[in-house]
């Protein structure tokens, strides 16, 4: 665990790093694997209920139940970076809890399956981490 | 009655001690006898070092690849530009990157100094590099390894590390750049004289098969004394195996 977070400098450094990675590899920045499976040109806003939040390596993971057009819940799998990098960005293992109603912004899978790469979340208290999911 | 048993015991103990001494004499003496007090002469590299670099701005320009290796690199870049999965060069996403990209992960590193050795720990995948600074030569004909085999020495406050025996399936300082089994990597680490919380790493890559001439890149790290590395077990939640088609898979659902 990091005892003290110097968020500003770390975030600036990470942003620089992420920008650099984006220059070299298409799609969301992931050190672990290519981002080619995600469509980085699209953003999908998911409004739903947290089913699972895994604070794990190599990727933290969110499962969120989102109603489809018929109102039937569909579970989306959302890949994040890792606990180390998320900690630098203000996350904790308790940031999301099962049953939380949240809004997520993701870069969706190219193959149309209900999954994507994490871009941002609006938490139940109205604050957000990463990019703010906005209604479009 | 007791004396013969005692004598036998003494003989057995004596042989054991003699064997242990003989073994000890075969250990390379530099590591075994270098005093810890000598470490006081080394610079303070305590804390952990976070990357503060961009591969695009690392200097050195494009790698001076030979035609064969340039063809490979161009094919990789074309696939990436087209949004195709270029495979990351790894048969599994939990496979570590190896040298030299172990030093270029978006995770921090730390250095441990002990007599005759520098140990480098990379937070990502909790990888360890052992750099022997006890004067031994590089091994002859070593088995290729992800991180290769490293020796080092100090030139003043600069740590110079030489690495050979690196597996051919690792990539050079830029994603997609491959190399041969003849790759040699020299790393020069030193604190910025103007800012002791900044560490620079200068790579020199030499490879008679893959590079027309040596290729240099420079990266920087920023010190965080208050940080500790955290655990990183890749198998914990690996949902991204690479399939038979070379593409990264994405496993949804319970795991």
Coordinates of C-alpha atoms in Angstrom, one line a residue:
Chain A
X1 CA 0.0 0.0 0.0
X2 CA 1.1 3.5 -0.6
X3 CA 1.0 5.6 2.6
X4 CA 1.0 9.0 1.0
X5 CA -0.5 9.8 -2.4
X6 CA 0.9 12.7 -4.4
X7 CA -2.0 12.6 -6.7
X8 CA -1.2 15.6 -8.8
X9 CA 2.3 14.6 -9.8
X10 CA 1.5 11.0 -10.2
X11 CA -1.5 11.7 -12.3
X12 CA 0.5 14.0 -14.5
X13 CA 3.2 11.4 -14.9
X14 CA 0.6 8.7 -15.7
X15 CA -1.1 11.0 -18.2
X16 CA 2.1 11.6 -20.0
X17 CA 2.8 7.9 -19.9
X18 CA -0.7 7.0 -21.1
X19 CA -0.4 9.5 -23.9
X20 CA 2.9 8.0 -24.9
X21 CA 1.4 4.5 -25.0
X22 CA -1.5 5.8 -27.0
X23 CA 1.0 7.0 -29.6
X24 CA 2.4 3.5 -30.0
X25 CA -0.6 1.2 -29.6
X26 CA -4.2 1.7 -30.6
X27 CA -6.9 1.5 -28.1
X28 CA -7.0 2.0 -24.4
X29 CA -3.7 2.0 -22.7
X30 CA -2.9 -1.4 -21.2
X31 CA 0.6 -2.5 -20.3
X32 CA -0.5 -6.1 -20.1
X33 CA -1.9 -6.7 -23.5
X34 CA -2.8 -5.0 -26.8
X35 CA -5.9 -2.9 -26.8
X36 CA -6.9 -4.1 -30.2
X37 CA -10.0 -5.9 -28.9
X38 CA -11.6 -2.6 -27.8
X39 CA -13.0 0.0 -30.1
X40 CA -11.3 3.1 -28.8
X41 CA -13.3 5.3 -31.2
X42 CA -16.5 4.5 -29.4
X43 CA -17.7 5.2 -25.9
X44 CA -20.6 3.4 -24.2
X45 CA -22.3 4.8 -21.1
X46 CA -23.6 2.0 -18.9
X47 CA -26.1 2.7 -16.1
X48 CA -26.6 -0.2 -13.8
X49 CA -25.9 -2.1 -10.6
X50 CA -22.5 -3.4 -9.5
X51 CA -22.6 -7.2 -9.5
X52 CA -18.8 -7.8 -8.8
X53 CA -15.8 -5.6 -8.2
X54 CA -12.5 -7.5 -8.2
X55 CA -9.5 -5.7 -6.9
X56 CA -7.0 -8.0 -8.7
X57 CA -4.1 -8.3 -11.0
X58 CA -3.3 -8.1 -13.9
X59 CA -6.6 -6.2 -14.1
X60 CA -9.2 -5.1 -11.7
X61 CA -12.6 -6.0 -13.0
X62 CA -16.1 -4.8 -12.8
X63 CA -19.3 -6.7 -13.6
X64 CA -22.3 -4.5 -13.9
X65 CA -25.9 -5.5 -14.6
X66 CA -27.4 -3.2 -17.2
X67 CA -31.0 -3.5 -18.4
X68 CA -31.3 -4.1 -22.2
X69 CA -34.0 -2.4 -24.3
X70 CA -36.5 -5.0 -23.0
X71 CA -35.6 -4.3 -19.4
X72 CA -33.8 -7.6 -19.0
X73 CA -30.5 -7.3 -17.1
X74 CA -27.4 -8.0 -19.1
X75 CA -24.0 -8.4 -17.3
X76 CA -21.2 -6.4 -18.8
X77 CA -17.6 -7.3 -18.0
X78 CA -15.4 -4.2 -17.7
X79 CA -11.6 -4.4 -17.6
X80 CA -9.6 -1.8 -15.7
X81 CA -5.9 -1.3 -15.1
X82 CA -4.3 -2.8 -12.0
X83 CA -4.6 -2.0 -8.2
X84 CA -1.2 -0.3 -8.4
X85 CA -2.2 2.1 -11.1
X86 CA -5.7 2.6 -9.8
X87 CA -4.4 3.4 -6.4
X88 CA -2.4 6.2 -7.9
X89 CA -5.7 7.5 -9.4
X90 CA -7.6 7.5 -6.1
X91 CA -9.2 4.1 -6.1
X92 CA -9.5 1.7 -3.2
X93 CA -10.6 -1.9 -3.1
X94 CA -13.8 -0.6 -1.4
X95 CA -14.5 2.2 -3.9
X96 CA -17.3 0.0 -5.5
X97 CA -19.6 -2.3 -3.6
X98 CA -22.0 -4.9 -4.8
X99 CA -25.4 -3.3 -5.3
X100 CA -24.0 0.2 -5.9
X101 CA -25.9 2.1 -8.6
X102 CA -23.3 3.7 -10.9
X103 CA -22.7 5.0 -14.3
X104 CA -19.7 3.7 -16.2
X105 CA -18.0 4.9 -19.4
X106 CA -16.3 2.2 -21.4
X107 CA -14.6 1.6 -24.7
X108 CA -16.7 -1.4 -25.9
X109 CA -15.5 -4.7 -27.3
X110 CA -15.2 -4.7 -31.1
X111 CA -17.0 -8.1 -31.3
X112 CA -20.2 -6.7 -29.8
X113 CA -20.1 -8.8 -26.7
X114 CA -21.2 -7.0 -23.5
X115 CA -17.7 -5.9 -22.3
X116 CA -15.3 -3.1 -22.5
X117 CA -12.3 -1.2 -21.2
X118 CA -12.9 1.2 -18.3
X119 CA -12.8 4.9 -19.0
X120 CA -14.6 6.4 -16.0
X121 CA -17.2 6.0 -13.3
X122 CA -19.8 8.2 -11.6
X123 CA -20.1 6.9 -8.1
X124 CA -23.4 6.8 -6.0
X125 CA -22.3 10.0 -4.1
X126 CA -22.1 11.9 -7.4
X127 CA -18.3 12.1 -7.6
X128 CA -16.4 10.4 -10.4
X129 CA -13.1 8.8 -11.1
X130 CA -11.5 8.8 -14.5
X131 CA -13.6 10.4 -17.2
X132 CA -17.0 11.7 -16.3
X133 CA -19.8 9.6 -17.9
X134 CA -22.0 12.2 -19.5
X135 CA -25.4 11.7 -21.1
X136 CA -25.1 12.2 -24.8
Chain B
X1 CA 31.4 -48.3 26.0
X2 CA 30.6 -44.6 25.3
X3 CA 34.1 -43.8 24.0
X4 CA 33.8 -45.7 20.6
X5 CA 30.4 -44.2 19.9
X6 CA 31.7 -40.7 20.8
X7 CA 34.8 -41.3 18.6
X8 CA 32.6 -42.4 15.7
X9 CA 30.4 -39.3 16.2
X10 CA 33.5 -37.1 16.2
X11 CA 34.8 -38.7 13.0
X12 CA 31.4 -38.2 11.3
X13 CA 31.2 -34.6 12.5
X14 CA 34.7 -34.0 11.3
X15 CA 34.0 -35.3 7.8
X16 CA 30.9 -33.3 7.6
X17 CA 32.8 -30.1 8.7
X18 CA 35.6 -30.9 6.2
X19 CA 33.0 -31.3 3.4
X20 CA 31.3 -28.1 4.3
X21 CA 34.7 -26.3 4.3
X22 CA 35.6 -27.8 0.9
X23 CA 32.2 -26.6 -0.5
X24 CA 32.7 -23.1 1.0
X25 CA 36.1 -22.8 -0.7
X26 CA 34.5 -23.4 -4.0
X27 CA 32.0 -20.5 -3.6
X28 CA 33.2 -17.4 -5.5
X29 CA 34.9 -15.5 -2.7
X30 CA 34.0 -11.9 -3.8
X31 CA 30.4 -12.2 -2.9
X32 CA 31.0 -14.2 0.2
X33 CA 33.6 -11.9 1.7
X34 CA 32.7 -8.4 0.5
X35 CA 31.9 -6.4 3.7
X36 CA 28.6 -4.7 4.1
X37 CA 30.4 -1.6 5.3
X38 CA 31.6 -1.0 1.7
X39 CA 28.0 -0.4 0.7
X40 CA 28.2 2.9 2.6
X41 CA 30.2 4.3 -0.4
X42 CA 27.3 3.7 -2.8
X43 CA 24.8 6.4 -3.6
X44 CA 21.4 6.5 -1.9
X45 CA 18.9 4.9 -4.2
X46 CA 16.3 4.2 -1.5
X47 CA 12.6 4.3 -2.0
X48 CA 10.8 3.2 -5.2
X49 CA 11.2 4.7 -8.6
X50 CA 8.2 5.5 -10.7
X51 CA 8.5 5.8 -14.5
X52 CA 8.5 9.3 -15.8
X53 CA 9.1 8.6 -19.4
X54 CA 7.5 8.3 -22.8
X55 CA 8.8 5.6 -25.2
X56 CA 8.2 8.1 -28.0
X57 CA 10.5 10.7 -26.4
X58 CA 13.3 8.4 -25.3
X59 CA 15.8 9.7 -27.9
X60 CA 17.7 7.6 -30.3
X61 CA 15.2 8.0 -33.1
X62 CA 14.0 5.0 -34.9
X63 CA 16.0 1.8 -34.3
X64 CA 18.6 1.3 -37.0
X65 CA 17.3 -2.1 -38.0
X66 CA 18.8 -4.4 -40.5
X67 CA 16.5 -5.1 -43.5
X68 CA 15.2 -8.4 -42.1
X69 CA 14.3 -6.9 -38.7
X70 CA 12.9 -3.8 -40.3
X71 CA 10.5 -5.9 -42.4
X72 CA 9.3 -7.5 -39.2
X73 CA 8.8 -4.2 -37.4
X74 CA 7.0 -2.7 -40.4
X75 CA 4.6 -5.6 -40.4
X76 CA 3.9 -5.1 -36.7
X77 CA 3.3 -1.4 -37.1
X78 CA 1.0 -2.0 -40.0
X79 CA -1.1 -4.5 -38.0
X80 CA -1.2 -2.1 -35.0
X81 CA -2.2 0.9 -37.2
X82 CA -5.0 -1.2 -38.7
X83 CA -6.3 -2.0 -35.2
X84 CA -5.4 -5.6 -35.5
X85 CA -4.0 -7.5 -32.6
X86 CA -0.3 -7.7 -33.3
X87 CA 0.1 -10.2 -30.5
X88 CA 2.3 -8.2 -28.2
X89 CA 5.0 -10.7 -29.0
X90 CA 3.9 -13.0 -26.1
X91 CA 2.3 -16.4 -26.2
X92 CA 0.3 -15.4 -23.1
X93 CA -0.5 -12.1 -21.5
X94 CA 0.8 -13.3 -18.2
X95 CA 4.2 -13.9 -19.7
X96 CA 6.5 -11.2 -18.5
X97 CA 8.1 -8.9 -21.0
X98 CA 11.7 -9.8 -20.3
X99 CA 14.7 -7.6 -21.0
X100 CA 14.7 -4.7 -21.8
X101 CA 11.0 -3.9 -21.4
X102 CA 11.0 -5.2 -17.8
X103 CA 12.5 -1.8 -17.1
X104 CA 9.9 0.1 -19.1
X105 CA 6.7 -1.1 -17.5
X106 CA 4.2 1.6 -16.3
X107 CA 5.0 0.3 -12.8
X108 CA 7.7 1.3 -10.3
X109 CA 11.1 -0.3 -9.6
X110 CA 13.4 -0.6 -6.6
X111 CA 17.0 -1.3 -6.1
X112 CA 18.6 -3.4 -3.3
X113 CA 22.3 -3.2 -2.7
X114 CA 24.1 -6.1 -1.0
X115 CA 27.8 -7.0 -1.2
X116 CA 28.7 -8.0 -4.7
X117 CA 25.2 -7.7 -6.1
X118 CA 22.5 -5.2 -7.0
X119 CA 18.9 -6.6 -7.1
X120 CA 16.3 -4.8 -9.2
X121 CA 12.6 -5.5 -8.4
X122 CA 9.9 -4.5 -10.9
X123 CA 6.5 -4.2 -9.3
X124 CA 4.7 -5.5 -12.4
X125 CA 4.6 -9.3 -12.1
X126 CA 7.0 -8.9 -9.1
X127 CA 10.0 -9.6 -11.3
X128 CA 13.5 -9.8 -10.0
X129 CA 16.8 -9.1 -11.8
X130 CA 20.1 -10.1 -10.2
X131 CA 23.0 -8.0 -11.3
X132 CA 26.3 -9.4 -10.0
X133 CA 28.9 -6.7 -9.2
X134 CA 31.5 -9.1 -7.7
X135 CA 33.7 -9.1 -10.7
X136 CA 32.5 -12.4 -12.3
X137 CA 32.3 -12.5 -16.1
X138 CA 29.1 -13.0 -18.0
X139 CA 28.3 -16.7 -18.3
X140 CA 29.5 -18.5 -21.4
X141 CA 26.7 -19.9 -23.5
X142 CA 24.0 -19.4 -20.9
X143 CA 20.5 -20.7 -21.4
X144 CA 18.4 -17.8 -22.9
X145 CA 16.3 -16.2 -20.2
X146 CA 13.6 -13.6 -20.2
X147 CA 15.7 -11.2 -18.2
X148 CA 19.0 -12.6 -19.6
X149 CA 22.1 -12.7 -17.4
X150 CA 23.6 -9.6 -15.9
X151 CA 26.8 -8.4 -14.4
X152 CA 27.5 -4.8 -13.3
X153 CA 30.1 -2.4 -11.9
X154 CA 30.2 1.1 -10.5
X155 CA 31.9 3.9 -12.3
X156 CA 31.8 6.5 -9.6
X157 CA 28.1 6.9 -8.8
X158 CA 27.0 5.3 -12.1
X159 CA 25.9 1.7 -12.1
X160 CA 26.8 0.1 -15.4
X161 CA 25.0 -3.2 -16.2
X162 CA 25.8 -5.5 -19.0
X163 CA 23.2 -8.2 -20.0
X164 CA 23.4 -11.1 -22.5
X165 CA 21.6 -14.4 -23.0
X166 CA 18.2 -12.8 -23.6
X167 CA 15.4 -14.8 -25.2
X168 CA 14.8 -13.9 -28.8
X169 CA 11.0 -13.4 -28.1
X170 CA 11.5 -10.3 -26.0
X171 CA 11.3 -6.8 -27.6
X172 CA 13.7 -3.9 -27.6
X173 CA 13.0 -0.5 -26.1
X174 CA 9.9 0.0 -28.3
X175 CA 7.0 -2.3 -28.7
X176 CA 7.3 -4.5 -31.8
X177 CA 11.0 -4.2 -32.3
X178 CA 12.5 -7.7 -32.2
X179 CA 16.1 -8.8 -31.8
X180 CA 18.4 -11.8 -32.2
X181 CA 20.1 -14.1 -29.7
X182 CA 23.2 -11.9 -30.0
X183 CA 21.6 -8.9 -28.3
X184 CA 23.7 -7.2 -25.7
X185 CA 22.3 -4.5 -23.5
X186 CA 24.3 -2.0 -21.5
X187 CA 22.4 0.1 -19.0
X188 CA 23.9 3.1 -17.3
X189 CA 22.0 4.3 -14.2
X190 CA 22.8 7.5 -12.3
X191 CA 21.1 10.1 -10.2
X192 CA 20.5 13.5 -11.9
X193 CA 23.2 15.8 -10.3
X194 CA 20.7 18.6 -10.2
X195 CA 17.9 16.5 -8.7
X196 CA 18.8 13.4 -6.6
X197 CA 15.1 12.2 -6.8
X198 CA 15.5 11.7 -10.5
X199 CA 17.3 8.6 -11.9
X200 CA 18.3 8.3 -15.5
X201 CA 18.7 5.1 -17.4
X202 CA 20.6 5.1 -20.7
X203 CA 20.3 1.9 -22.8
X204 CA 22.7 0.9 -25.4
X205 CA 21.5 -2.0 -27.5
X206 CA 24.0 -3.9 -29.7
X207 CA 22.9 -6.7 -32.0
X208 CA 25.0 -7.6 -35.1
X209 CA 22.0 -9.4 -36.7
X210 CA 19.2 -7.0 -35.9
X211 CA 20.9 -3.6 -35.6
X212 CA 23.0 -1.8 -38.2
X213 CA 24.7 0.1 -35.3
X214 CA 24.2 0.4 -31.6
X215 CA 20.9 2.0 -30.6
X216 CA 20.6 4.2 -27.6
X217 CA 17.5 5.3 -25.6
X218 CA 17.3 7.2 -22.3
X219 CA 14.5 7.0 -19.7
X220 CA 13.9 8.7 -16.4
X221 CA 12.4 7.6 -13.1
X222 CA 11.2 9.7 -10.2
X223 CA 11.7 8.7 -6.6
X224 CA 8.9 8.1 -4.1
X225 CA 10.5 7.3 -0.7
X226 CA 7.1 6.8 0.9
X227 CA 5.8 4.2 -1.5
X228 CA 6.0 0.4 -1.1
X229 CA 5.6 -2.0 -4.0
X230 CA 2.3 -3.9 -3.9
X231 CA 1.7 -7.6 -4.7
X232 CA 1.1 -8.5 -8.4
X233 CA 0.1 -12.0 -9.2
X234 CA -0.9 -12.2 -12.8
X235 CA -2.7 -15.5 -12.5
X236 CA -5.1 -14.0 -10.1
X237 CA -7.5 -12.7 -12.7
X238 CA -6.1 -13.5 -16.1
X239 CA -9.0 -13.2 -18.5
X240 CA -6.8 -12.4 -21.5
X241 CA -5.2 -15.5 -22.8
X242 CA -4.0 -15.4 -26.4
X243 CA -5.9 -17.7 -28.7
X244 CA -4.8 -20.0 -31.5
X245 CA -5.3 -17.1 -33.9
X246 CA -2.7 -15.0 -32.0
X247 CA -5.4 -12.6 -30.8
X248 CA -5.9 -11.6 -27.2
X249 CA -9.1 -13.1 -25.8
X250 CA -11.4 -11.5 -23.4
X251 CA -13.2 -13.9 -21.0
X252 CA -16.5 -12.5 -19.7
X253 CA -18.5 -14.0 -16.9
X254 CA -17.7 -15.5 -13.6
X255 CA -14.1 -16.4 -12.9

